[in-house]
Amino acid sequence: MIWIAAALVLIAVYLSWTAGRLDRLHSRLDAARAALDAQLLRRASVAQELATAGVLDPAASIVLYQAAHAARQAEEEQREVAESELSQALRAVFAESAQVEAVQEAPGGEAALGELTEAVRRVPMARRFHNDAVRAARALRRHRTVRWFRLAGHAPFPMAFEMDDEPPAALAARTV
C-alpha cells in the first residue's frame, strides 16, 4: 500500500512539474508574440511615416504607404501575407542604394532611414524568437503524457509566424 501511494505521489509530482513547464512555455510564447507584434507594428509605422514624409518619389511613396497600411490593418488570418507584402514593397522601394542616398539627403532623412533600418533588422530576430518558442511548446505538447492527461488545458495549439522578412539589400548593408 505504501509503494502504491509513493508511486501515485511521484506521478502527481511529475505531472505537476510538466504542467508548470508547459505553462511557462506558453507564457514565453505569449511574450514572444507580443514582441513580434510590436516589431511588426514599428516597422509598418516607420515605413508609413517615411512614405508620407515626401522624401521618396511619388510612385515609391504610394507603394510603400499602401503596403504599410495593409500590414497595420490586416486581420490575424491575413497578417503573414500583409507583412510579407510590406517586406516586398520595402525591397522594391530600396532596391538600389541611390534611393537610400536620396532619402539621406532630404531633411530628416538620415534619422528616418536609421529608424527604418533598425526596425527592418529587428523583425527577423523577433520572428525567430517567436518561432523557437512555438517549436519548444509544440515539442512538449506532443508528448503522450501531456496529451493523455490534457495538461495543455484549453490553450490553442501554437502556430509559427511564417513570412518573408528579408530586408532590402541597400538597408541591410547600411550601418546604424
PDB file of C-alpha atoms in Angstrom:
ATOM      1  CA  MET A   1       0.000   0.000   0.000  1.00  0.00           C
ATOM      2  CA  ILE A   2       2.858   2.379   0.813  1.00  0.00           C
ATOM      3  CA  TRP A   3       4.513   1.640  -2.533  1.00  0.00           C
ATOM      4  CA  ILE A   4       1.321   2.440  -4.409  1.00  0.00           C
ATOM      5  CA  ALA A   5       0.908   5.709  -2.520  1.00  0.00           C
ATOM      6  CA  ALA A   6       4.554   6.632  -3.184  1.00  0.00           C
ATOM      7  CA  ALA A   7       4.155   5.845  -6.893  1.00  0.00           C
ATOM      8  CA  LEU A   8       1.000   7.975  -7.092  1.00  0.00           C
ATOM      9  CA  VAL A   9       2.777  10.870  -5.363  1.00  0.00           C
ATOM     10  CA  LEU A  10       5.698  10.607  -7.792  1.00  0.00           C
ATOM     11  CA  ILE A  11       3.344  10.556 -10.770  1.00  0.00           C
ATOM     12  CA  ALA A  12       1.460  13.565  -9.389  1.00  0.00           C
ATOM     13  CA  VAL A  13       4.717  15.481  -8.873  1.00  0.00           C
ATOM     14  CA  TYR A  14       5.858  14.665 -12.412  1.00  0.00           C
ATOM     15  CA  LEU A  15       2.524  15.740 -13.907  1.00  0.00           C
ATOM     16  CA  SER A  16       2.559  18.955 -11.880  1.00  0.00           C
ATOM     17  CA  TRP A  17       6.127  19.715 -12.970  1.00  0.00           C
ATOM     18  CA  THR A  18       5.255  19.039 -16.619  1.00  0.00           C
ATOM     19  CA  ALA A  19       2.129  21.220 -16.428  1.00  0.00           C
ATOM     20  CA  GLY A  20       4.196  24.030 -14.879  1.00  0.00           C
ATOM     21  CA  ARG A  21       6.805  23.707 -17.607  1.00  0.00           C
ATOM     22  CA  LEU A  22       4.113  23.838 -20.270  1.00  0.00           C
ATOM     23  CA  ASP A  23       2.591  26.894 -18.624  1.00  0.00           C
ATOM     24  CA  ARG A  24       5.983  28.641 -18.613  1.00  0.00           C
ATOM     25  CA  LEU A  25       6.436  27.787 -22.302  1.00  0.00           C
ATOM     26  CA  HIS A  26       3.024  29.234 -23.098  1.00  0.00           C
ATOM     27  CA  SER A  27       3.925  32.399 -21.162  1.00  0.00           C
ATOM     28  CA  ARG A  28       7.184  32.635 -23.090  1.00  0.00           C
ATOM     29  CA  LEU A  29       5.228  32.145 -26.310  1.00  0.00           C
ATOM     30  CA  ASP A  30       2.825  34.953 -25.399  1.00  0.00           C
ATOM     31  CA  ALA A  31       5.722  37.281 -24.620  1.00  0.00           C
ATOM     32  CA  ALA A  32       7.482  36.394 -27.877  1.00  0.00           C
ATOM     33  CA  ARG A  33       4.276  37.009 -29.844  1.00  0.00           C
ATOM     34  CA  ALA A  34       3.820  40.398 -28.175  1.00  0.00           C
ATOM     35  CA  ALA A  35       7.422  41.323 -29.036  1.00  0.00           C
ATOM     36  CA  LEU A  36       6.921  40.201 -32.638  1.00  0.00           C
ATOM     37  CA  ASP A  37       3.692  42.203 -32.911  1.00  0.00           C
ATOM     38  CA  ALA A  38       5.464  45.274 -31.526  1.00  0.00           C
ATOM     39  CA  GLN A  39       8.327  44.969 -34.021  1.00  0.00           C
ATOM     40  CA  LEU A  40       5.970  44.433 -36.951  1.00  0.00           C
ATOM     41  CA  LEU A  41       3.899  47.447 -35.913  1.00  0.00           C
ATOM     42  CA  ARG A  42       7.029  49.545 -35.512  1.00  0.00           C
ATOM     43  CA  ARG A  43       8.291  48.563 -38.976  1.00  0.00           C
ATOM     44  CA  ALA A  44       4.930  49.348 -40.581  1.00  0.00           C
ATOM     45  CA  SER A  45       4.675  52.671 -38.732  1.00  0.00           C
ATOM     46  CA  VAL A  46       8.159  53.792 -39.736  1.00  0.00           C
ATOM     47  CA  ALA A  47       7.530  52.752 -43.344  1.00  0.00           C
ATOM     48  CA  GLN A  48       4.248  54.648 -43.352  1.00  0.00           C
ATOM     49  CA  GLU A  49       5.911  57.761 -41.893  1.00  0.00           C
ATOM     50  CA  LEU A  50       8.656  57.597 -44.492  1.00  0.00           C
ATOM     51  CA  ALA A  51       6.094  57.170 -47.276  1.00  0.00           C
ATOM     52  CA  THR A  52       4.207  60.298 -46.185  1.00  0.00           C
ATOM     53  CA  ALA A  53       7.293  62.427 -45.466  1.00  0.00           C
ATOM     54  CA  GLY A  54       7.721  63.458 -49.081  1.00  0.00           C
ATOM     55  CA  VAL A  55      11.302  62.232 -49.346  1.00  0.00           C
ATOM     56  CA  LEU A  56      10.514  59.378 -51.743  1.00  0.00           C
ATOM     57  CA  ASP A  57       9.357  59.687 -55.308  1.00  0.00           C
ATOM     58  CA  PRO A  58       5.529  59.596 -55.636  1.00  0.00           C
ATOM     59  CA  ALA A  59       5.289  56.049 -57.021  1.00  0.00           C
ATOM     60  CA  ALA A  60       7.515  54.623 -54.281  1.00  0.00           C
ATOM     61  CA  SER A  61       5.556  56.564 -51.657  1.00  0.00           C
ATOM     62  CA  ILE A  62       2.258  55.111 -52.836  1.00  0.00           C
ATOM     63  CA  VAL A  63       3.574  51.534 -52.967  1.00  0.00           C
ATOM     64  CA  LEU A  64       5.177  51.794 -49.532  1.00  0.00           C
ATOM     65  CA  TYR A  65       2.199  53.546 -47.936  1.00  0.00           C
ATOM     66  CA  GLN A  66      -0.325  51.017 -49.234  1.00  0.00           C
ATOM     67  CA  ALA A  67       1.762  48.045 -48.100  1.00  0.00           C
ATOM     68  CA  ALA A  68       2.397  49.568 -44.655  1.00  0.00           C
ATOM     69  CA  HIS A  69      -1.261  50.498 -44.229  1.00  0.00           C
ATOM     70  CA  ALA A  70      -2.368  46.989 -45.249  1.00  0.00           C
ATOM     71  CA  ALA A  71       0.103  45.461 -42.769  1.00  0.00           C
ATOM     72  CA  ARG A  72      -1.191  47.638 -39.927  1.00  0.00           C
ATOM     73  CA  GLN A  73      -4.865  46.948 -40.708  1.00  0.00           C
ATOM     74  CA  ALA A  74      -4.607  43.229 -41.541  1.00  0.00           C
ATOM     75  CA  GLU A  75      -6.765  40.724 -39.698  1.00  0.00           C
ATOM     76  CA  GLU A  76      -4.924  37.940 -37.875  1.00  0.00           C
ATOM     77  CA  GLU A  77      -5.609  35.402 -40.646  1.00  0.00           C
ATOM     78  CA  GLN A  78      -4.110  37.699 -43.298  1.00  0.00           C
ATOM     79  CA  ARG A  79      -1.285  39.172 -41.229  1.00  0.00           C
ATOM     80  CA  GLU A  80       1.521  36.949 -42.542  1.00  0.00           C
ATOM     81  CA  VAL A  81       0.640  37.769 -46.158  1.00  0.00           C
ATOM     82  CA  ALA A  82       0.343  41.508 -45.466  1.00  0.00           C
ATOM     83  CA  GLU A  83       3.681  41.599 -43.629  1.00  0.00           C
ATOM     84  CA  SER A  84       5.342  39.667 -46.461  1.00  0.00           C
ATOM     85  CA  GLU A  85       3.943  42.186 -48.947  1.00  0.00           C
ATOM     86  CA  LEU A  86       5.398  45.017 -46.852  1.00  0.00           C
ATOM     87  CA  SER A  87       8.792  43.288 -46.968  1.00  0.00           C
ATOM     88  CA  GLN A  88       8.496  43.018 -50.752  1.00  0.00           C
ATOM     89  CA  ALA A  89       7.483  46.679 -51.028  1.00  0.00           C
ATOM     90  CA  LEU A  90      10.474  47.723 -48.920  1.00  0.00           C
ATOM     91  CA  ARG A  91      12.783  45.683 -51.142  1.00  0.00           C
ATOM     92  CA  ALA A  92      11.219  47.216 -54.262  1.00  0.00           C
ATOM     93  CA  VAL A  93      11.500  50.788 -52.976  1.00  0.00           C
ATOM     94  CA  PHE A  94      15.015  50.391 -51.587  1.00  0.00           C
ATOM     95  CA  ALA A  95      16.323  48.058 -54.279  1.00  0.00           C
ATOM     96  CA  GLU A  96      19.099  50.481 -55.155  1.00  0.00           C
ATOM     97  CA  SER A  97      21.376  52.472 -52.919  1.00  0.00           C
ATOM     98  CA  ALA A  98      20.511  55.581 -54.982  1.00  0.00           C
ATOM     99  CA  GLN A  99      17.082  55.675 -53.328  1.00  0.00           C
ATOM    100  CA  VAL A 100      18.714  55.404 -49.912  1.00  0.00           C
ATOM    101  CA  GLU A 101      21.096  58.259 -50.765  1.00  0.00           C
ATOM    102  CA  ALA A 102      18.199  60.397 -51.986  1.00  0.00           C
ATOM    103  CA  VAL A 103      16.360  59.868 -48.708  1.00  0.00           C
ATOM    104  CA  GLN A 104      19.517  60.617 -46.695  1.00  0.00           C
ATOM    105  CA  GLU A 105      19.927  63.963 -48.422  1.00  0.00           C
ATOM    106  CA  ALA A 106      16.407  65.081 -47.521  1.00  0.00           C
ATOM    107  CA  PRO A 107      15.888  66.961 -44.241  1.00  0.00           C
ATOM    108  CA  GLY A 108      15.291  64.382 -41.506  1.00  0.00           C
ATOM    109  CA  GLY A 109      16.006  61.584 -43.940  1.00  0.00           C
ATOM    110  CA  GLU A 110      19.015  60.236 -42.091  1.00  0.00           C
ATOM    111  CA  ALA A 111      17.023  59.780 -38.888  1.00  0.00           C
ATOM    112  CA  ALA A 112      14.107  58.173 -40.751  1.00  0.00           C
ATOM    113  CA  LEU A 113      16.441  55.751 -42.546  1.00  0.00           C
ATOM    114  CA  GLY A 114      18.157  54.872 -39.280  1.00  0.00           C
ATOM    115  CA  GLU A 115      14.837  54.088 -37.671  1.00  0.00           C
ATOM    116  CA  LEU A 116      13.689  52.033 -40.665  1.00  0.00           C
ATOM    117  CA  THR A 117      16.978  50.122 -40.809  1.00  0.00           C
ATOM    118  CA  GLU A 118      16.714  49.269 -37.132  1.00  0.00           C
ATOM    119  CA  ALA A 119      13.077  48.191 -37.473  1.00  0.00           C
ATOM    120  CA  VAL A 120      13.824  46.045 -40.529  1.00  0.00           C
ATOM    121  CA  ARG A 121      16.665  44.285 -38.677  1.00  0.00           C
ATOM    122  CA  ARG A 122      14.628  43.551 -35.560  1.00  0.00           C
ATOM    123  CA  VAL A 123      11.707  41.840 -37.292  1.00  0.00           C
ATOM    124  CA  PRO A 124      13.630  38.663 -38.300  1.00  0.00           C
ATOM    125  CA  MET A 125      15.040  38.342 -34.774  1.00  0.00           C
ATOM    126  CA  ALA A 126      11.626  38.727 -33.153  1.00  0.00           C
ATOM    127  CA  ARG A 127      10.142  36.219 -35.595  1.00  0.00           C
ATOM    128  CA  ARG A 128      12.944  33.748 -34.880  1.00  0.00           C
ATOM    129  CA  PHE A 129      12.406  34.044 -31.098  1.00  0.00           C
ATOM    130  CA  HIS A 130       8.669  33.533 -31.573  1.00  0.00           C
ATOM    131  CA  ASN A 131       9.112  30.506 -33.801  1.00  0.00           C
ATOM    132  CA  ASP A 132      11.647  28.994 -31.367  1.00  0.00           C
ATOM    133  CA  ALA A 133       9.093  29.333 -28.561  1.00  0.00           C
ATOM    134  CA  VAL A 134       6.474  27.724 -30.809  1.00  0.00           C
ATOM    135  CA  ARG A 135       8.819  24.821 -31.562  1.00  0.00           C
ATOM    136  CA  ALA A 136       9.531  24.233 -27.865  1.00  0.00           C
ATOM    137  CA  ALA A 137       5.842  24.349 -26.898  1.00  0.00           C
ATOM    138  CA  ARG A 138       4.882  22.032 -29.745  1.00  0.00           C
ATOM    139  CA  ALA A 139       7.582  19.534 -28.777  1.00  0.00           C
ATOM    140  CA  LEU A 140       6.310  19.343 -25.207  1.00  0.00           C
ATOM    141  CA  ARG A 141       2.650  19.200 -26.266  1.00  0.00           C
ATOM    142  CA  ARG A 142       3.396  16.191 -28.492  1.00  0.00           C
ATOM    143  CA  HIS A 143       4.436  14.035 -25.518  1.00  0.00           C
ATOM    144  CA  ARG A 144       1.945  11.311 -24.695  1.00  0.00           C
ATOM    145  CA  THR A 145       1.754  12.317 -21.063  1.00  0.00           C
ATOM    146  CA  VAL A 146       0.701  15.848 -21.974  1.00  0.00           C
ATOM    147  CA  ARG A 147      -1.946  14.581 -24.395  1.00  0.00           C
ATOM    148  CA  TRP A 148      -3.298  11.776 -22.183  1.00  0.00           C
ATOM    149  CA  PHE A 149      -3.688  13.961 -19.103  1.00  0.00           C
ATOM    150  CA  ARG A 150      -4.663  17.057 -21.131  1.00  0.00           C
ATOM    151  CA  LEU A 151      -2.054  19.180 -19.408  1.00  0.00           C
ATOM    152  CA  ALA A 152      -2.288  21.878 -22.073  1.00  0.00           C
ATOM    153  CA  GLY A 153      -5.835  22.636 -20.995  1.00  0.00           C
ATOM    154  CA  HIS A 154      -7.715  24.786 -23.477  1.00  0.00           C
ATOM    155  CA  ALA A 155      -4.683  26.648 -24.782  1.00  0.00           C
ATOM    156  CA  PRO A 156      -4.674  26.809 -28.587  1.00  0.00           C
ATOM    157  CA  PHE A 157      -2.015  24.830 -30.421  1.00  0.00           C
ATOM    158  CA  PRO A 158       0.860  27.244 -31.095  1.00  0.00           C
ATOM    159  CA  MET A 159       1.358  28.290 -34.699  1.00  0.00           C
ATOM    160  CA  ALA A 160       4.583  29.606 -36.195  1.00  0.00           C
ATOM    161  CA  PHE A 161       4.594  33.009 -37.892  1.00  0.00           C
ATOM    162  CA  GLU A 162       5.854  32.460 -41.427  1.00  0.00           C
ATOM    163  CA  MET A 163       6.573  35.499 -43.532  1.00  0.00           C
ATOM    164  CA  ASP A 164       9.083  36.959 -45.934  1.00  0.00           C
ATOM    165  CA  ASP A 165      11.280  39.096 -43.696  1.00  0.00           C
ATOM    166  CA  GLU A 166      14.328  39.544 -45.883  1.00  0.00           C
ATOM    167  CA  PRO A 167      15.496  43.161 -45.560  1.00  0.00           C
ATOM    168  CA  PRO A 168      16.267  45.330 -48.579  1.00  0.00           C
ATOM    169  CA  ALA A 169      19.895  44.929 -49.618  1.00  0.00           C
ATOM    170  CA  ALA A 170      20.521  48.672 -49.519  1.00  0.00           C
ATOM    171  CA  LEU A 171      19.295  48.877 -45.919  1.00  0.00           C
ATOM    172  CA  ALA A 172      20.956  45.644 -44.790  1.00  0.00           C
ATOM    173  CA  ALA A 173      24.345  46.943 -45.916  1.00  0.00           C
ATOM    174  CA  ARG A 174      23.785  50.197 -44.050  1.00  0.00           C
ATOM    175  CA  THR A 175      25.301  50.683 -40.595  1.00  0.00           C
ATOM    176  CA  VAL A 176      23.148  52.372 -37.994  1.00  0.00           C
TER     177      VAL A 176
END
